[in-house]
Amino acid sequence: MTSLKQLPQTTLHQYPRVMSGSGPLCNNIKNCEVCIEHNLVICHVTFTSTKRCLLFKFCLKTEFMKFFIKEMNTDTGDKMYFLKWLGIRLDEHISADFSVLHSKYDEIWSMVLKLKEKHEPEKLTAKQAELERLSEDLQAAAFGLEHIMREIGQIYESCSSVNKNKKDLQFDFSSLPSLAAEMMISGFPLELMDGDAAHVPVIWISAVLDKLIQKLGDQRVFVLSVLGIQSSGKSTMLNAMFGLQFAVSAGRCTRGAFMQLVRVSDDMKTQMNFDYILAVDTEGLHALELTGSSTRHHDNELATFVVGLANLTLINIFGENPSEMQDILQIVVQAFLRMKKVRMNPSCVFVHQNVTDVTAGEKNMEGRRRLLETLDEMTKLTAKDEVYNAECFIDVIRFDFQNDVKYFAQLWEGSPPMAPPNPKYCENIQELKKTILSHASRSDGLMLRHLKHHIKDFWEALLNERFIFSFQNSLDISTYRKLETEYSKWSWSLRSAMMETENKLHIQIENEAIHEVEETDLQTELKKTSEEVERSMSEFFDKDKDKDIVIQWKTSFDIKIKDVQETIVRETKRKLNEILQQRDLRKKIDAQRPDHENTLYEKSKELAIKCKDKTNDEETLKKEFELFWEQSVNWIVSDTPSIKDIDIMRDVKEILSDVYESAPVDHIKENSEYTKIFTVSSYCEYVIFKKSTKKTVTEAVKEKEAEIKSLITDVEQQTDKMIQSFNTSNNGYKISYIQQLIDYIKNRVTEHEEGQVKYVFKKQFFMDLVYSLCKRANKMITDQHTLFRESIYVKKREEYYSIFQNFCHGATSAAIFGEIICQKLKDPIEQSLYKKTARHLTYELMKNCESLNGNRSNLDKHILKTLAEEEDFEKYMNYVDNPRDHFKRFIRDEVSRYITDKFSVSVLPKMKENIELLQQKIMKAAHESTEHVQVNRGDVGLWLKSFTQQLSDVLIFSEKDISGVKHDDVDDFSFLEDVIRKELPAVMSDISSRFNKKKFPVNLDYRFRPDELLIDHFCQCCWIQCPFCGAVCTNTIENHHGDHSVSFHRNIGLNRIYYRNISNLSIHICTSAVASKTLYFHPNDSDDTVLYRDYRSAGGVYADWSITPDLSEQPYWKWFVCRFQKDFEKQYNKTFEESSKITDEWRKYSKQEAIESLDKYM
């Protein structure tokens, strides 16, 4: 081994501080020399029989790597001198080694040739084996800074993967990426792909780029890569063009890929849209040392990686003859074709090196023509392999054959080593540089953080054999999720604005201020918010840090927002028209109400006169009034059943018995026995096929399961809306409501049977559907009817008892009228108060509740986390089989939990604030009405009109609400105002006293409940389920354009898919199944077989889905299947055995790991 000596005199002038022979740098280099000498001597003993990796092991075990890291972590400012010196010393060492090895190689090679002539096979075999070992040693002999940095990268990745005892490490490994980033900034190349292992250290590269961003900021870079055969001058060309330091000395060829930063000058930045050029140098294709290995696969992988990474790729070709480069061109064309198929559009420039006569224009034109023909031919061949329709190269990439093909003269003018550089080569370099900068000026480049994700995504895709179908841009995915979250905010802004408008118009309808609602009116009301949303969207797409990525979705989200706006307007119009219809239907009842109230008023007055002499006996007065009240109100509520007489399920049975006279009442199952049609595992018992089928009923029904489930779900939604529209809390329960529901369900079932289906339902299907739906609605209807009864028996009685008492004590008409107004205001105040608080609570939930403050994917993630925490199999099955229903239940539970937990700190203070604001508004209206009457010398009618108008925007309260009470003799309006000021606080106090967390949800108007508002927001979207696993499409628009898709598929066995002819549930996950070359399925349970990877060719629902292959672990669903294996096998009457046996790999995941994995995948 050559000992370490001083640097040659020719290089020492560059390092004056080293020449001084003193100082910290000199001492450190001397120390480093000792380390290097010691380690290289040790390695030399076995160097000829081991690969360079042994050197790494020695370095790691000794002090060398620790010394190197320590030196690089010092703040002396001499790091770059240290690195330059070390690089030169290493080159000196390996040059000596190369010299020895080459000499020995030539000696053995001469002996091999002689032995071939002498025909001595035994000796020849031995020498050939020795020659092969020497060849390996030559490949392993190169050792430079890049290998030390590779070792540092491996140390960092190893330390990063250690979860425990990081504090026991001998140095701070987190500082290593910062060292590499500083080296890159200083102009040193960094290894991007390990050439020996053909591996990209993603963790290390990502960490270095993160540090680079910290030091430089998130700069925009233009990525320039180079591809070509081995020793064709790729590194030399880049070094000459940009003054780089890619390894070309000491007999070394580039292995793998290296990247180096080139800073763009301030003058050039005005012309270019980036701050740095990132040059990526690669090892040569068709490397001789890889002969006999998987050369083609390695070259394809490398070419695809660097082409996909770069904005511009230089295709370096040695010579002009296309026939000698066909294999290289096919690899290049395949790489560009793959980029095209994943919607990426890099560009390329062809460089012919070592051309003798670069000035002959005609010859160059001929060369371009031949190149084009060769590229077109390669395109056709490659397109067949990649299943892509392309006839010529320009179908794959935009390419200018006049300007994007360059011819380079030889580097040396004459024969090295004494030959001078060729001036023509320098001119060619300058011309190529201009072309590159021209391409760069038309490119947006990449932000450094985008580059980090880009490298990771490409490498992970290349690890999968089918690159095209496995490529997933994680940056695109995370950016899209961010866009979805913003979209959720935009759509909520529109919904909340329309909610305010709906509330305002609802009040006006009830107050009979308006009599029709037009869409144009609603659009006008929404215009201001719509414009604000448009501005917010424009700002997001124009100024977001990922604006270059999000811009691709701008058009689709513009359409989405317009669709949402149209849907909101349409739905609001429908709701308000229903309110108009209900108001008109109530007019008949309301027409009698003033007479009833006037009668009660007069009778209360008569009773008071009769009992005037008993005013001191409160108990006698109360008994007299109770007797009077019972007699008076019996005829008013004679058609309203009492609470104890309400039995909705009994009414259902009676009506169903009338529909099917042959079916006895007890044929319908009791509550504990009836079929839960929402969770039934099969519809076989409900279906009769119109024509005979070769399949069993189970097989045939399996095909139709999705459409039957869809019918049930839709009927469920529509009946929910019908029940809400009955407004039982105001109108009371009537058996006619159940009749309407049953009629609707019967019509829907009949319509379905008369459609294009090949089956009809048995009677039991209709009865179980009705019974299931009504069972769910029972509590809500009963609760609302309870409110209705209370409003008659309790509230009215209290109101008229107060009037009776006042008359008994000789109160004036103005005093009694003021009190009546306050009593009449009680319900509208309470109604307004709960509505306003509900809206505020909805906004608060959207902001503070973690599961509700994002998009639907975020909500889905929290549902899955909750399910895992609870470990309830029945709830899981509800989520799998009826996801929409489960989402609704989860939202209701979240809202209920929030109200319970936050009632005293959030809900109650807001209600008190709102009630104070209402009290102030009412008193202001009374005062201004008094002033108005006094100024205009009006009567009580004018006062009442002014008063109700001022409250018409916040309360459902109009003159008709007082029309049943005589008030003609009221003329003291100041006294009336004083009475209201005195009585109103008591009314407000009474309302406040009933504020509690138990009654709050019950008192909310169903249409304005926070949970229902949030259900509208989150659940008006696509609910189509994956035909394989049943996962729900994540598109936020119902009946959307384009394919259905979901980022988080699951085990297809959960969707009852099993192996034909055996009872084993499938354990495959969709995303891994479609990546397979061998797995197939039977579409719609037919005898046809289709490969999962070609699932779209099955047509129908399969063609509507886009499922991206993904071989990632998906711990969540693996844990889930293992945790509930026995439950599944019992539920489905199938097993996970034989070919579907659950592996030990699946069982390693804990519940906590499964939950944590959701943050990665969703």
PDB file of C-alpha atoms in Angstrom, residues 219-327:
ATOM      1  CA  GLN A 219     -36.115  27.333  -3.837  1.00  0.00           C
ATOM      2  CA  ARG A 220     -37.346  26.472  -7.312  1.00  0.00           C
ATOM      3  CA  VAL A 221     -35.022  24.152  -9.238  1.00  0.00           C
ATOM      4  CA  PHE A 222     -34.754  23.048 -12.855  1.00  0.00           C
ATOM      5  CA  VAL A 223     -33.739  19.384 -12.940  1.00  0.00           C
ATOM      6  CA  LEU A 224     -31.362  18.419 -15.741  1.00  0.00           C
ATOM      7  CA  SER A 225     -30.394  14.748 -16.130  1.00  0.00           C
ATOM      8  CA  VAL A 226     -28.190  12.882 -18.559  1.00  0.00           C
ATOM      9  CA  LEU A 227     -28.491   9.359 -19.982  1.00  0.00           C
ATOM     10  CA  GLY A 228     -26.139   7.442 -22.214  1.00  0.00           C
ATOM     11  CA  ILE A 229     -23.863   4.450 -22.620  1.00  0.00           C
ATOM     12  CA  GLN A 230     -20.856   3.913 -20.375  1.00  0.00           C
ATOM     13  CA  SER A 231     -17.775   6.124 -20.871  1.00  0.00           C
ATOM     14  CA  SER A 232     -19.500   8.305 -23.475  1.00  0.00           C
ATOM     15  CA  GLY A 233     -18.486  11.539 -21.764  1.00  0.00           C
ATOM     16  CA  LYS A 234     -21.666  12.351 -19.819  1.00  0.00           C
ATOM     17  CA  SER A 235     -19.937  13.527 -16.628  1.00  0.00           C
ATOM     18  CA  THR A 236     -17.254  15.384 -18.575  1.00  0.00           C
ATOM     19  CA  MET A 237     -19.952  17.229 -20.550  1.00  0.00           C
ATOM     20  CA  LEU A 238     -21.785  18.357 -17.409  1.00  0.00           C
ATOM     21  CA  ASN A 239     -18.546  19.355 -15.691  1.00  0.00           C
ATOM     22  CA  ALA A 240     -17.453  21.398 -18.700  1.00  0.00           C
ATOM     23  CA  MET A 241     -20.871  23.026 -19.094  1.00  0.00           C
ATOM     24  CA  PHE A 242     -21.477  24.089 -15.481  1.00  0.00           C
ATOM     25  CA  GLY A 243     -18.082  23.715 -13.768  1.00  0.00           C
ATOM     26  CA  LEU A 244     -19.277  20.740 -11.731  1.00  0.00           C
ATOM     27  CA  GLN A 245     -17.324  18.086  -9.823  1.00  0.00           C
ATOM     28  CA  PHE A 246     -18.770  14.776 -10.982  1.00  0.00           C
ATOM     29  CA  ALA A 247     -16.124  12.070 -10.656  1.00  0.00           C
ATOM     30  CA  VAL A 248     -14.125  11.561 -13.858  1.00  0.00           C
ATOM     31  CA  SER A 249     -10.636  11.169 -12.471  1.00  0.00           C
ATOM     32  CA  ALA A 250      -8.659   8.218 -11.142  1.00  0.00           C
ATOM     33  CA  GLY A 251     -10.133   5.874 -13.702  1.00  0.00           C
ATOM     34  CA  ARG A 252     -13.576   5.997 -12.107  1.00  0.00           C
ATOM     35  CA  CYS A 253     -16.902   5.697 -13.938  1.00  0.00           C
ATOM     36  CA  THR A 254     -20.093   7.025 -12.389  1.00  0.00           C
ATOM     37  CA  ARG A 255     -22.132   4.350 -10.599  1.00  0.00           C
ATOM     38  CA  GLY A 256     -25.786   4.995  -9.848  1.00  0.00           C
ATOM     39  CA  ALA A 257     -26.862   8.641  -9.978  1.00  0.00           C
ATOM     40  CA  PHE A 258     -25.500  11.842  -8.427  1.00  0.00           C
ATOM     41  CA  MET A 259     -27.029  15.291  -8.118  1.00  0.00           C
ATOM     42  CA  GLN A 260     -25.324  18.665  -7.819  1.00  0.00           C
ATOM     43  CA  LEU A 261     -26.715  22.160  -7.366  1.00  0.00           C
ATOM     44  CA  VAL A 262     -25.811  24.973  -9.745  1.00  0.00           C
ATOM     45  CA  ARG A 263     -26.814  28.424  -8.545  1.00  0.00           C
ATOM     46  CA  VAL A 264     -28.455  30.685 -11.124  1.00  0.00           C
ATOM     47  CA  SER A 265     -27.061  34.226 -11.140  1.00  0.00           C
ATOM     48  CA  ASP A 266     -29.331  37.142 -10.272  1.00  0.00           C
ATOM     49  CA  ASP A 267     -29.152  38.359 -13.880  1.00  0.00           C
ATOM     50  CA  MET A 268     -30.278  34.976 -15.213  1.00  0.00           C
ATOM     51  CA  LYS A 269     -33.114  34.741 -12.678  1.00  0.00           C
ATOM     52  CA  THR A 270     -34.916  37.532 -14.500  1.00  0.00           C
ATOM     53  CA  GLN A 271     -35.053  35.277 -17.582  1.00  0.00           C
ATOM     54  CA  MET A 272     -35.580  31.966 -15.804  1.00  0.00           C
ATOM     55  CA  ASN A 273     -38.339  30.915 -13.464  1.00  0.00           C
ATOM     56  CA  PHE A 274     -36.032  29.137 -11.023  1.00  0.00           C
ATOM     57  CA  ASP A 275     -33.146  29.690  -8.597  1.00  0.00           C
ATOM     58  CA  TYR A 276     -30.963  26.627  -9.140  1.00  0.00           C
ATOM     59  CA  ILE A 277     -30.227  23.988 -11.749  1.00  0.00           C
ATOM     60  CA  LEU A 278     -30.034  20.515 -10.268  1.00  0.00           C
ATOM     61  CA  ALA A 279     -27.758  18.445 -12.515  1.00  0.00           C
ATOM     62  CA  VAL A 280     -28.217  14.666 -12.251  1.00  0.00           C
ATOM     63  CA  ASP A 281     -25.374  12.533 -13.590  1.00  0.00           C
ATOM     64  CA  THR A 282     -25.976   8.815 -14.093  1.00  0.00           C
ATOM     65  CA  GLU A 283     -23.989   5.663 -14.644  1.00  0.00           C
ATOM     66  CA  GLY A 284     -23.731   4.422 -18.189  1.00  0.00           C
ATOM     67  CA  LEU A 285     -26.342   2.153 -19.689  1.00  0.00           C
ATOM     68  CA  HIS A 286     -25.207  -1.258 -20.898  1.00  0.00           C
ATOM     69  CA  ALA A 287     -22.391  -1.261 -18.338  1.00  0.00           C
ATOM     70  CA  LEU A 288     -19.937  -4.096 -19.065  1.00  0.00           C
ATOM     71  CA  GLU A 289     -19.717  -5.081 -15.395  1.00  0.00           C
ATOM     72  CA  LEU A 290     -23.429  -5.888 -15.411  1.00  0.00           C
ATOM     73  CA  THR A 291     -23.191  -8.280 -18.353  1.00  0.00           C
ATOM     74  CA  GLY A 292     -24.975 -11.479 -17.528  1.00  0.00           C
ATOM     75  CA  SER A 293     -27.084  -9.790 -14.831  1.00  0.00           C
ATOM     76  CA  SER A 294     -30.502  -8.216 -15.266  1.00  0.00           C
ATOM     77  CA  THR A 295     -28.978  -5.452 -17.392  1.00  0.00           C
ATOM     78  CA  ARG A 296     -32.155  -4.617 -19.242  1.00  0.00           C
ATOM     79  CA  HIS A 297     -34.230  -4.309 -16.055  1.00  0.00           C
ATOM     80  CA  HIS A 298     -31.529  -2.230 -14.336  1.00  0.00           C
ATOM     81  CA  ASP A 299     -31.216   0.108 -17.319  1.00  0.00           C
ATOM     82  CA  ASN A 300     -35.006   0.487 -17.651  1.00  0.00           C
ATOM     83  CA  GLU A 301     -35.238   1.303 -13.967  1.00  0.00           C
ATOM     84  CA  LEU A 302     -32.447   3.850 -14.089  1.00  0.00           C
ATOM     85  CA  ALA A 303     -33.725   5.486 -17.288  1.00  0.00           C
ATOM     86  CA  THR A 304     -37.299   5.704 -15.991  1.00  0.00           C
ATOM     87  CA  PHE A 305     -36.100   7.169 -12.699  1.00  0.00           C
ATOM     88  CA  VAL A 306     -33.883   9.943 -14.105  1.00  0.00           C
ATOM     89  CA  VAL A 307     -36.247  10.794 -16.981  1.00  0.00           C
ATOM     90  CA  GLY A 308     -39.180  11.041 -14.580  1.00  0.00           C
ATOM     91  CA  LEU A 309     -37.175  13.132 -12.172  1.00  0.00           C
ATOM     92  CA  ALA A 310     -35.924  15.639 -14.722  1.00  0.00           C
ATOM     93  CA  ASN A 311     -37.490  18.590 -16.487  1.00  0.00           C
ATOM     94  CA  LEU A 312     -35.012  17.999 -19.325  1.00  0.00           C
ATOM     95  CA  THR A 313     -32.967  14.889 -20.106  1.00  0.00           C
ATOM     96  CA  LEU A 314     -29.826  14.884 -22.252  1.00  0.00           C
ATOM     97  CA  ILE A 315     -29.624  11.645 -24.250  1.00  0.00           C
ATOM     98  CA  ASN A 316     -25.889  11.174 -24.785  1.00  0.00           C
ATOM     99  CA  ILE A 317     -25.011   8.958 -27.774  1.00  0.00           C
ATOM    100  CA  PHE A 318     -21.480   7.955 -28.702  1.00  0.00           C
ATOM    101  CA  GLY A 319     -21.174   8.350 -32.456  1.00  0.00           C
ATOM    102  CA  GLU A 320     -23.802   8.688 -35.159  1.00  0.00           C
ATOM    103  CA  ASN A 321     -24.845   5.199 -36.196  1.00  0.00           C
ATOM    104  CA  PRO A 322     -28.419   4.535 -34.975  1.00  0.00           C
ATOM    105  CA  SER A 323     -28.029   0.789 -35.385  1.00  0.00           C
ATOM    106  CA  GLU A 324     -25.443   0.810 -32.591  1.00  0.00           C
ATOM    107  CA  MET A 325     -27.783   2.576 -30.204  1.00  0.00           C
ATOM    108  CA  GLN A 326     -31.126   0.892 -30.840  1.00  0.00           C
ATOM    109  CA  ASP A 327     -31.208  -0.798 -27.442  1.00  0.00           C
TER     110      ASP A 327
END
